[in-house]
PDB file of C-alpha atoms in Angstrom:
ATOM      1  CA  MET A   1       0.000   0.000   0.000  1.00 89.00           C
ATOM      2  CA  ILE A   2       2.719   2.464   0.969  1.00 93.00           C
ATOM      3  CA  ALA A   3       4.751   1.763  -2.172  1.00 93.00           C
ATOM      4  CA  ASP A   4       1.643   2.306  -4.326  1.00 92.00           C
ATOM      5  CA  LEU A   5       0.897   5.606  -2.602  1.00 94.00           C
ATOM      6  CA  ILE A   6       4.439   6.901  -2.956  1.00 96.00           C
ATOM      7  CA  SER A   7       4.584   5.938  -6.633  1.00 96.00           C
ATOM      8  CA  LYS A   8       1.410   7.963  -7.291  1.00 96.00           C
ATOM      9  CA  ILE A   9       1.772  11.012  -4.996  1.00 97.00           C
ATOM     10  CA  GLY A  10       5.469  11.284  -4.199  1.00 97.00           C
ATOM     11  CA  PRO A  11       7.132  11.300  -0.787  1.00 97.00           C
ATOM     12  CA  ILE A  12       5.123  11.100   2.424  1.00 97.00           C
ATOM     13  CA  GLN A  13       5.869  11.585   6.097  1.00 97.00           C
ATOM     14  CA  ILE A  14       4.319   8.755   8.105  1.00 95.00           C
ATOM     15  CA  THR A  15       2.967  10.179  11.344  1.00 95.00           C
ATOM     16  CA  SER A  16       1.318   7.098  12.849  1.00 93.00           C
ATOM     17  CA  THR A  17       1.349   3.334  12.371  1.00 92.00           C
ATOM     18  CA  CYS A  18       0.308   0.746  14.955  1.00 89.00           C
ATOM     19  CA  GLY A  19       1.378   2.686  18.056  1.00 82.00           C
ATOM     20  CA  GLY A  20      -0.334   5.601  19.712  1.00 81.00           C
ATOM     21  CA  ARG A  21      -3.967   6.281  20.432  1.00 84.00           C
ATOM     22  CA  HIS A  22      -6.585   5.391  17.864  1.00 85.00           C
ATOM     23  CA  ALA A  23     -10.274   4.578  17.730  1.00 83.00           C
ATOM     24  CA  ARG A  24     -11.377   1.290  19.233  1.00 84.00           C
ATOM     25  CA  ASN A  25     -11.014  -1.564  16.715  1.00 83.00           C
ATOM     26  CA  SER A  26      -8.815   0.638  14.529  1.00 86.00           C
ATOM     27  CA  GLN A  27      -6.939  -0.921  11.640  1.00 88.00           C
ATOM     28  CA  HIS A  28      -3.860   0.744  13.169  1.00 90.00           C
ATOM     29  CA  TYR A  29      -3.850  -1.826  15.983  1.00 89.00           C
ATOM     30  CA  ARG A  30      -3.818  -4.633  13.425  1.00 90.00           C
ATOM     31  CA  GLY A  31      -0.856  -3.115  11.569  1.00 90.00           C
ATOM     32  CA  LYS A  32      -3.068  -2.382   8.558  1.00 92.00           C
ATOM     33  CA  ALA A  33      -3.228   1.431   8.608  1.00 93.00           C
ATOM     34  CA  ILE A  34      -1.052   4.515   8.463  1.00 95.00           C
ATOM     35  CA  ASP A  35      -1.576   8.204   8.961  1.00 95.00           C
ATOM     36  CA  PHE A  36       0.652  10.342   6.790  1.00 97.00           C
ATOM     37  CA  ARG A  37       1.361  13.843   5.582  1.00 97.00           C
ATOM     38  CA  PRO A  38       1.883  14.146   1.801  1.00 97.00           C
ATOM     39  CA  LEU A  39       5.014  16.168   1.040  1.00 97.00           C
ATOM     40  CA  ALA A  40       4.623  16.771  -2.711  1.00 97.00           C
ATOM     41  CA  THR A  41       0.874  17.306  -3.066  1.00 97.00           C
ATOM     42  CA  SER A  42      -2.141  18.469  -1.099  1.00 96.00           C
ATOM     43  CA  PRO A  43      -3.914  16.230   1.422  1.00 96.00           C
ATOM     44  CA  ARG A  44      -7.055  16.436  -0.715  1.00 95.00           C
ATOM     45  CA  LYS A  45      -5.259  15.151  -3.824  1.00 96.00           C
ATOM     46  CA  ALA A  46      -3.442  12.469  -1.812  1.00 97.00           C
ATOM     47  CA  ALA A  47      -6.765  11.218  -0.405  1.00 95.00           C
ATOM     48  CA  ALA A  48      -8.323  11.147  -3.892  1.00 94.00           C
ATOM     49  CA  VAL A  49      -5.437   9.060  -5.206  1.00 95.00           C
ATOM     50  CA  ALA A  50      -5.634   6.739  -2.183  1.00 94.00           C
ATOM     51  CA  ARG A  51      -9.368   6.215  -2.793  1.00 92.00           C
ATOM     52  CA  SER A  52      -8.621   5.200  -6.390  1.00 92.00           C
ATOM     53  CA  LEU A  53      -6.192   2.430  -5.406  1.00 91.00           C
ATOM     54  CA  ASN A  54      -7.698  -1.061  -5.266  1.00 88.00           C
ATOM     55  CA  ASN A  55      -5.676  -2.262  -2.287  1.00 87.00           C
ATOM     56  CA  ILE A  56      -6.816   0.566   0.012  1.00 89.00           C
ATOM     57  CA  GLY A  57     -10.037   0.161   1.976  1.00 87.00           C
ATOM     58  CA  GLY A  58     -10.424   3.202   4.212  1.00 88.00           C
ATOM     59  CA  VAL A  59      -9.284   6.740   3.497  1.00 92.00           C
ATOM     60  CA  GLY A  60      -9.783   9.710   5.764  1.00 89.00           C
ATOM     61  CA  THR A  61      -8.497  13.247   6.014  1.00 92.00           C
ATOM     62  CA  TYR A  62      -8.129  15.507   8.997  1.00 90.00           C
ATOM     63  CA  SER A  63      -8.125  19.286   9.227  1.00 91.00           C
ATOM     64  CA  ASN A  64      -4.444  19.276  10.249  1.00 93.00           C
ATOM     65  CA  GLY A  65      -3.335  17.920   6.838  1.00 94.00           C
ATOM     66  CA  ILE A  66      -2.995  14.297   7.901  1.00 95.00           C
ATOM     67  CA  VAL A  67      -4.388  11.546   5.661  1.00 95.00           C
ATOM     68  CA  HIS A  68      -5.386   8.085   6.919  1.00 93.00           C
ATOM     69  CA  ALA A  69      -5.199   5.018   4.675  1.00 94.00           C
ATOM     70  CA  ASP A  70      -5.817   1.387   5.555  1.00 92.00           C
ATOM     71  CA  VAL A  71      -6.062  -1.985   3.883  1.00 90.00           C
ATOM     72  CA  GLY A  72      -9.276  -2.961   5.641  1.00 77.00           C
ATOM     73  CA  GLU A  73     -11.929  -4.883   3.759  1.00 73.00           C
ATOM     74  CA  LEU A  74     -14.573  -2.168   3.977  1.00 63.00           C
ATOM     75  CA  GLN A  75     -14.347   0.938   1.848  1.00 61.00           C
ATOM     76  CA  HIS A  76     -14.767   3.954   4.111  1.00 61.00           C
ATOM     77  CA  ALA A  77     -14.002   7.612   3.550  1.00 62.00           C
ATOM     78  CA  TRP A  78     -14.348  10.549   5.937  1.00 57.00           C
ATOM     79  CA  TYR A  79     -13.219  14.010   6.785  1.00 63.00           C
ATOM     80  CA  GLY A  80     -12.818  14.715  10.465  1.00 63.00           C
ATOM     81  CA  HIS A  81     -11.091  16.759  13.075  1.00 54.00           C
ATOM     82  CA  LYS A  82      -8.144  15.290  14.914  1.00 50.00           C
ATOM     83  CA  ARG A  83      -9.042  15.215  18.596  1.00 45.00           C
ATOM     84  CA  SER A  84      -6.641  16.701  21.050  1.00 38.00           C
ATOM     85  CA  ARG A  85      -4.845  14.204  23.246  1.00 39.00           C
ATOM     86  CA  TYR A  86      -5.432  16.467  26.189  1.00 35.00           C
ATOM     87  CA  ALA A  87      -8.660  17.489  27.838  1.00 35.00           C
ATOM     88  CA  SER A  88      -9.528  21.145  27.871  1.00 35.00           C
ATOM     89  CA  ALA A  89      -8.489  23.146  30.911  1.00 38.00           C
ATOM     90  CA  SER A  90     -12.003  23.063  32.379  1.00 37.00           C
ATOM     91  CA  LYS A  91     -12.280  19.297  32.007  1.00 38.00           C
ATOM     92  CA  ARG A  92      -8.792  18.785  33.347  1.00 38.00           C
ATOM     93  CA  SER A  93      -9.528  20.830  36.446  1.00 38.00           C
ATOM     94  CA  ARG A  94     -12.803  18.962  37.028  1.00 39.00           C
ATOM     95  CA  TYR A  95     -10.984  15.627  36.813  1.00 36.00           C
ATOM     96  CA  ALA A  96      -8.208  16.920  39.017  1.00 39.00           C
ATOM     97  CA  LYS A  97     -10.778  17.978  41.657  1.00 37.00           C
ATOM     98  CA  PHE A  98     -12.396  14.553  41.457  1.00 37.00           C
ATOM     99  CA  ALA A  99      -9.048  12.798  41.824  1.00 39.00           C
ATOM    100  CA  ARG A 100      -8.113  14.929  44.845  1.00 37.00           C
ATOM    101  CA  SER A 101     -11.453  14.411  46.565  1.00 37.00           C
ATOM    102  CA  SER A 102     -11.399  10.647  46.064  1.00 39.00           C
ATOM    103  CA  ASN A 103      -8.001  10.167  47.769  1.00 42.00           C
TER     104      ASN A 103
END
């Protein structure tokens, strides 16, 4: 999959493979997905090319320029917003208060 992508869109920067935090039952955890940043074209064009490849099942783009591609059996496509790894300050303080009061 990666070789096919690079041959069609040029170099990419892989930002995520099987490590890190992903959605439950993600193809990432099975070693069948990557998130990447295209270096020679736009994320929109990279996603369009990825959707046209037969060996790619799911393709998604995020507002931060990252593209997701996987070799899952189902053909999915989406555009979404990458969630922050960190809770907002108000949520963090609420959880911190809860943690302190439960000690």
